[in-house]
Amino acid sequence: MAERTPQDAEPGTTPQGDPWLAFGYLVAGVLLYGGIGLALDRWLNTSFFVVVGILLGVGLGMFMTWRRFRAPVTEQSKNT
């Protein structure tokens, strides 16, 4: 049986995505930007860049998840 792609979905339905992909975006953002913040903290002898990096990573991970799983805009939804 072939997998269905978003183009095969019925009109008016929301896209179904892999929840592990969304989880991966969030974890990767926290680890990457938190790690960058930790490196900056050690290099500059400060203690706030790790918090800024984690918050930035969560925000960017949420943005990437939203961009990946948002519903496509159709002509019908534009007119309502």
C-alpha positions as YAML, in Angstrom:
chain: A
units: angstrom
residues:
- id: 1
  name: MET
  ca: [0.00, 0.00, 0.00]
- id: 2
  name: ALA
  ca: [1.42, 3.39, -0.98]
- id: 3
  name: GLU
  ca: [1.76, 6.18, 1.54]
- id: 4
  name: ARG
  ca: [-0.42, 9.21, 1.08]
- id: 5
  name: THR
  ca: [1.26, 12.52, 0.45]
- id: 6
  name: PRO
  ca: [-0.16, 15.93, 1.42]
- id: 7
  name: GLN
  ca: [-1.15, 16.46, -2.20]
- id: 8
  name: ASP
  ca: [-3.40, 13.36, -1.99]
- id: 9
  name: ALA
  ca: [-5.30, 14.65, 1.06]
- id: 10
  name: GLU
  ca: [-8.95, 15.55, 0.80]
- id: 11
  name: PRO
  ca: [-9.70, 19.28, 0.59]
- id: 12
  name: GLY
  ca: [-10.45, 20.85, 3.94]
- id: 13
  name: THR
  ca: [-8.44, 18.38, 6.02]
- id: 14
  name: THR
  ca: [-5.52, 19.34, 8.17]
- id: 15
  name: PRO
  ca: [-2.09, 17.94, 7.35]
- id: 16
  name: GLN
  ca: [-0.96, 14.97, 9.40]
- id: 17
  name: GLY
  ca: [2.70, 14.95, 10.35]
- id: 18
  name: ASP
  ca: [5.19, 12.87, 12.22]
- id: 19
  name: PRO
  ca: [5.24, 13.98, 15.88]
- id: 20
  name: TRP
  ca: [8.83, 12.76, 16.21]
- id: 21
  name: LEU
  ca: [9.88, 15.25, 13.58]
- id: 22
  name: ALA
  ca: [8.34, 18.08, 15.59]
- id: 23
  name: PHE
  ca: [10.03, 16.75, 18.74]
- id: 24
  name: GLY
  ca: [13.33, 16.59, 16.87]
- id: 25
  name: TYR
  ca: [13.06, 20.22, 15.78]
- id: 26
  name: LEU
  ca: [12.53, 21.32, 19.38]
- id: 27
  name: VAL
  ca: [15.31, 19.19, 20.86]
- id: 28
  name: ALA
  ca: [17.78, 20.08, 18.11]
- id: 29
  name: GLY
  ca: [17.09, 23.79, 18.58]
- id: 30
  name: VAL
  ca: [17.62, 23.61, 22.32]
- id: 31
  name: LEU
  ca: [20.80, 21.54, 22.01]
- id: 32
  name: LEU
  ca: [22.33, 23.58, 19.19]
- id: 33
  name: TYR
  ca: [21.62, 27.08, 20.48]
- id: 34
  name: GLY
  ca: [22.06, 26.08, 24.12]
- id: 35
  name: GLY
  ca: [25.46, 24.66, 23.20]
- id: 36
  name: ILE
  ca: [26.39, 27.84, 21.37]
- id: 37
  name: GLY
  ca: [25.29, 29.84, 24.42]
- id: 38
  name: LEU
  ca: [27.34, 27.60, 26.72]
- id: 39
  name: ALA
  ca: [30.41, 28.07, 24.53]
- id: 40
  name: LEU
  ca: [29.92, 31.84, 24.56]
- id: 41
  name: ASP
  ca: [29.50, 31.78, 28.35]
- id: 42
  name: ARG
  ca: [32.76, 29.91, 28.82]
- id: 43
  name: TRP
  ca: [34.61, 32.07, 26.32]
- id: 44
  name: LEU
  ca: [33.34, 35.41, 27.68]
- id: 45
  name: ASN
  ca: [33.15, 34.29, 31.35]
- id: 46
  name: THR
  ca: [29.44, 35.14, 31.64]
- id: 47
  name: SER
  ca: [26.40, 33.17, 32.76]
- id: 48
  name: PHE
  ca: [23.43, 34.34, 30.71]
- id: 49
  name: PHE
  ca: [24.15, 33.27, 27.10]
- id: 50
  name: VAL
  ca: [23.16, 29.66, 27.80]
- id: 51
  name: VAL
  ca: [19.68, 30.81, 28.89]
- id: 52
  name: VAL
  ca: [19.38, 33.09, 25.86]
- id: 53
  name: GLY
  ca: [20.51, 30.24, 23.61]
- id: 54
  name: ILE
  ca: [17.99, 27.78, 25.05]
- id: 55
  name: LEU
  ca: [15.12, 30.26, 24.71]
- id: 56
  name: LEU
  ca: [16.20, 31.12, 21.17]
- id: 57
  name: GLY
  ca: [16.43, 27.41, 20.35]
- id: 58
  name: VAL
  ca: [12.91, 26.74, 21.66]
- id: 59
  name: GLY
  ca: [11.54, 29.68, 19.70]
- id: 60
  name: LEU
  ca: [13.23, 28.68, 16.46]
- id: 61
  name: GLY
  ca: [12.25, 25.03, 16.97]
- id: 62
  name: MET
  ca: [8.62, 26.04, 17.39]
- id: 63
  name: PHE
  ca: [8.84, 28.26, 14.32]
- id: 64
  name: MET
  ca: [10.33, 25.43, 12.22]
- id: 65
  name: THR
  ca: [7.60, 23.08, 13.45]
- id: 66
  name: TRP
  ca: [4.91, 25.60, 12.56]
- id: 67
  name: ARG
  ca: [6.43, 26.18, 9.10]
- id: 68
  name: ARG
  ca: [6.69, 22.44, 8.42]
- id: 69
  name: PHE
  ca: [3.21, 21.41, 9.57]
- id: 70
  name: ARG
  ca: [1.03, 24.40, 8.75]
- id: 71
  name: ALA
  ca: [-1.98, 23.81, 6.52]
- id: 72
  name: PRO
  ca: [-1.48, 24.81, 2.89]
- id: 73
  name: VAL
  ca: [-3.38, 27.89, 1.75]
- id: 74
  name: THR
  ca: [-6.02, 27.06, -0.83]
- id: 75
  name: GLU
  ca: [-8.13, 29.34, -2.99]
- id: 76
  name: GLN
  ca: [-11.22, 28.33, -1.01]
- id: 77
  name: SER
  ca: [-9.67, 29.34, 2.33]
- id: 78
  name: LYS
  ca: [-8.52, 32.69, 0.87]
- id: 79
  name: ASN
  ca: [-12.10, 33.63, -0.06]
- id: 80
  name: THR
  ca: [-13.60, 32.98, 3.39]
...
